[in-house]
Amino acid sequence: MNGAQALIRTLVGAGVGVCFANPGTSEMHFVAALDEVPEMRGVLTLFEGVATGAADGYARMAGRPAATLLHLGPGLGNGLANLHNARRGRAPVVNVVGDHARSHKRLDAPLESDIDALAGTVSSWVRRSLCTSDVAGDAAEAVAAAARGAVATLILPADVSWEDGAAVADPVAVRPAPRVADAVVADVAAALRSGEPAVLFLGGDVVAGEAGLLTAGQIAAGTGARLMTETFPARTVRGAGLPDVSRLPYPPEMAMAALAGTKHLVLAGATRPVHFFAYPGVPGTPVPEDCTVHVLAEPGEDGVAALQDLAGLVAPDAKPELLEASRPELPAGQLTPRALAAVVGALLPEGAIVVDEALTSGVGLDELTSGAPRHDRLALTGGAIGDGLPMAVGAAVACPDRPVIGIQADGSAMYTVQALWTQAREQLDVTTIVCDNGSYAILEGELDRVGAGGGGTRAEQLLRLDGPALDFVALAAGMGVPATRATTAEELADALRKALAEPGPHLIDAVLPGRG
Amino acid sequence: MNGAQALIRTLVGAGVGVCFANPGTSEMHFVAALDEVPEMRGVLTLFEGVATGAADGYARMAGRPAATLLHLGPGLGNGLANLHNARRGRAPVVNVVGDHARSHKRLDAPLESDIDALAGTVSSWVRRSLCTSDVAGDAAEAVAAAARGAVATLILPADVSWEDGAAVADPVAVRPAPRVADAVVADVAAALRSGEPAVLFLGGDVVAGEAGLLTAGQIAAGTGARLMTETFPARTVRGAGLPDVSRLPYPPEMAMAALAGTKHLVLAGATRPVHFFAYPGVPGTPVPEDCTVHVLAEPGEDGVAALQDLAGLVAPDAKPELLEASRPELPAGQLTPRALAAVVGALLPEGAIVVDEALTSGVGLDELTSGAPRHDRLALTGGAIGDGLPMAVGAAVACPDRPVIGIQADGSAMYTVQALWTQAREQLDVTTIVCDNGSYAILEGELDRVGAGGGGTRAEQLLRLDGPALDFVALAAGMGVPATRATTAEELADALRKALAEPGPHLIDAVLPGRG
């Protein structure tokens, strides 16, 4: 058995059954070995950023890693931005990065580069397989390293892949998330009993399932603490029958207002909130100066159990307030971001996966979908735009029986627009709504916010997507995805209904104010 | 004057007048400052790989660096592959990578990442500007560092950009390329006088201008040495009136055949040839074991002067054999790679810039354009595919009066297809011929070459671009580039004539055998 065959069989044995790939010459033995291991599904992408973003989306929904197959340093480089997002969202991903044969490394061939350095910037675990007999064991360790919520990168020299003498390795046991010490829970309980204004700040695994949210709701009901999540949780279960949990707003002034007066900020699965960016004269964090931050559970610890322990201490008999089922009315007339959100809220199917890379066009989306049937929302964890279309690929591969709806900013869509082709090739049930405002609208706001506003025409031109306007209907058609344009709320509703009723991918170009 | 203003003025003063940009929040002061320095042309790209590839193409044609403006680590990550190509081709590029304000770094905001480590993998010079009073001086040094044929990366914290107290810095003098010592030239002269089979192996600056090629031709005429260039020279001046210089072939067996029997391999501006990849049982280099490699001029040394010195010793009165003007006849009927090359050869205008990312579809292109009017060819230096469409952007910005013709493989085109939008926005005179064979044809060959062939359907599917077929006409239209499809040689000729006669960008989808 050659190295590639043992590697793939080991991945499959460890529960990794999908590989999002964009291979090159150094990966040809891996590609050939795919034929012999039908349990591994190879999914071709036309750009590595699609492969890594798909692995991110897959991991968030499947709860286990997919593999990526990337071609040397430039292939890994192309995938780095979405690996950054995966890292920030603690999504498990196993990268297999092909490299030159060991004998070829010292020759400084044109594709030679420092793969190890690149991998280190996004990976919690990096290993270069140095001989064929090691590669399966390395792969098993990579899966275990990823499984705890990390990017693991295995660098695979071509000859390690093609030489014989490998054997399949057993899976490496994954240690469960550690429990939080009782003393920590007791300290938080004391803070909540003080009666001072408190916020339970939730994130990570705590908001990815019902148990965490319901327990947090119980604590809120029993103590008066408010509930809030981090701004961009990797995965949030939402909808009627769950507590109403707002997100910490993105704009610094709104984030500071949201936390104003808070004396105790209790982190459960989330990290300490900071502003996305610094702004002249603005503090770096929205946490009030006189607020005490309590770390109930760090990301990676068992935050749900910690909340349950805490609830037992401070609110054993409380019942969470739950959202009733409600949907907005279907709007009519002009298509605004809020009307777009209302259409989504009105039509969102049970069990949908909402991939939210709407950015400025997402106004009202949280509110108008909060009482919808139960669904999951995936957010842009690391701020590296271009995760939405690929994440939708991965989510749909992970959950083939659930509809995926992408709410997608136009500028960000163009980063990894190649994902549409993979949606078509795999006939994934993804409906992408492009929020087509013809600009990097978030940057138009940021230009003012950083105090650099009053910008002239030349600055503005660097933030506009018109001249020429992008035609997303044509772009989708060019990659085999049926597409239509909606210029009114009614047209959007019609298009969305139709897309949801048909199998396979669809794209709706939602023309919003601002588009030239 | 704030840091951003001083930075831009310093760049302009040092001869950097174009900035290929994809900015984010941390770059807003740079964007605002563009309004105040009209000498700096900001060119928006929709993806960072387009910005860096454009800077590469610009540098190759202008002979001086452009700047890029990139958004933190993920933005640099997206641009890395084409910076890899720039590094391999020794193209001067100055990256300005925005980063968080200094006060914000320790907060580990979502977009925090190790920019310095990423930058180090592609840059010969990396600096983080640590205070506003330094930034202009840092920029001047970056330009000088790049000017000698390197990628220089300046990391610019947002507050260093927005704070006042900066002043424009004077350009830093660029040292000319060092001369090669006489003793080295004499040694090479002795080798050539031996009468043993010799090859002058040319690359870099030596093939970018007429002087180097003519002098090499003189030496060949006087000594019997053969002329050959590296496989993928950054820029080669070509056409009638120049010596006939073939490229070292890409496939290992053909490369070894090309150098078989050579006893002296004289490197002038090129590095020692190695195969792009290792293959089982094949040596890593095409250089025969009993061949002596002589380094006449390393890349970065004055290779043209070294050749002139050498010619004075071994062939003072020889006249180079020069190619006569000749064009292939316009072909008819089926559109094959060779027919495509013949159409290009028949119609290539004087002064054209040919951006060659044809890969397997480039068969015959060298031969059938060798007697065409004088033109430049830009090749894929580093093997990181997706440089073609962006390089065409940069070449057209550098040389607005010259037609740019991209011969572009389909799979590679999809890596950075967003470049078409910038071609439309800037109304660049670029004609892209997509070699549309519906597959990663090079990998289909490589699967066999590495001995992994006989691959089954699942392996093959990972190398095919059909199911669905890409519609490049629709993709181009979606980004504002007029496009047409050619299925015969006559249609291609008609489309190319029309595209060359009209200003602005065009795309021709040349349907080749293999497309489903």
Short mmCIF file of C-alpha atoms in Angstrom, two decimals, chain B residues 31 71 76 100 108 114 145 156 264 283 292-293 300 311 330 339 361 366 368 387 394 423 426 433:
data_model
loop_
_atom_site.label_atom_id
_atom_site.label_comp_id
_atom_site.label_asym_id
_atom_site.label_seq_id
_atom_site.Cartn_x
_atom_site.Cartn_y
_atom_site.Cartn_z
CA VAL B 31 -7.61 55.41 0.53
CA HIS B 71 -5.96 44.21 4.04
CA LEU B 76 -1.91 39.26 2.00
CA HIS B 100 -4.45 46.87 13.28
CA ASP B 108 -6.36 39.55 19.45
CA ASP B 114 0.86 36.69 11.84
CA ALA B 145 14.71 47.07 -1.89
CA LEU B 156 1.36 49.61 8.08
CA HIS B 264 29.08 23.03 -20.78
CA PRO B 283 16.57 12.58 -11.91
CA THR B 292 29.81 21.29 -16.23
CA VAL B 293 27.60 24.17 -15.16
CA GLY B 300 20.61 40.24 -10.29
CA ALA B 311 31.59 38.06 -26.78
CA LEU B 330 -4.23 31.53 -41.24
CA ALA B 339 -4.42 26.24 -35.00
CA SER B 361 -2.71 24.58 -24.92
CA ASP B 366 6.58 29.77 -29.54
CA LEU B 368 4.43 30.09 -34.77
CA ASP B 387 -1.22 34.91 -12.88
CA GLY B 394 -0.71 45.23 -14.96
CA GLN B 423 -9.92 45.19 -17.25
CA GLU B 426 -10.01 50.62 -16.50
CA ILE B 433 -8.13 34.02 -25.56
#
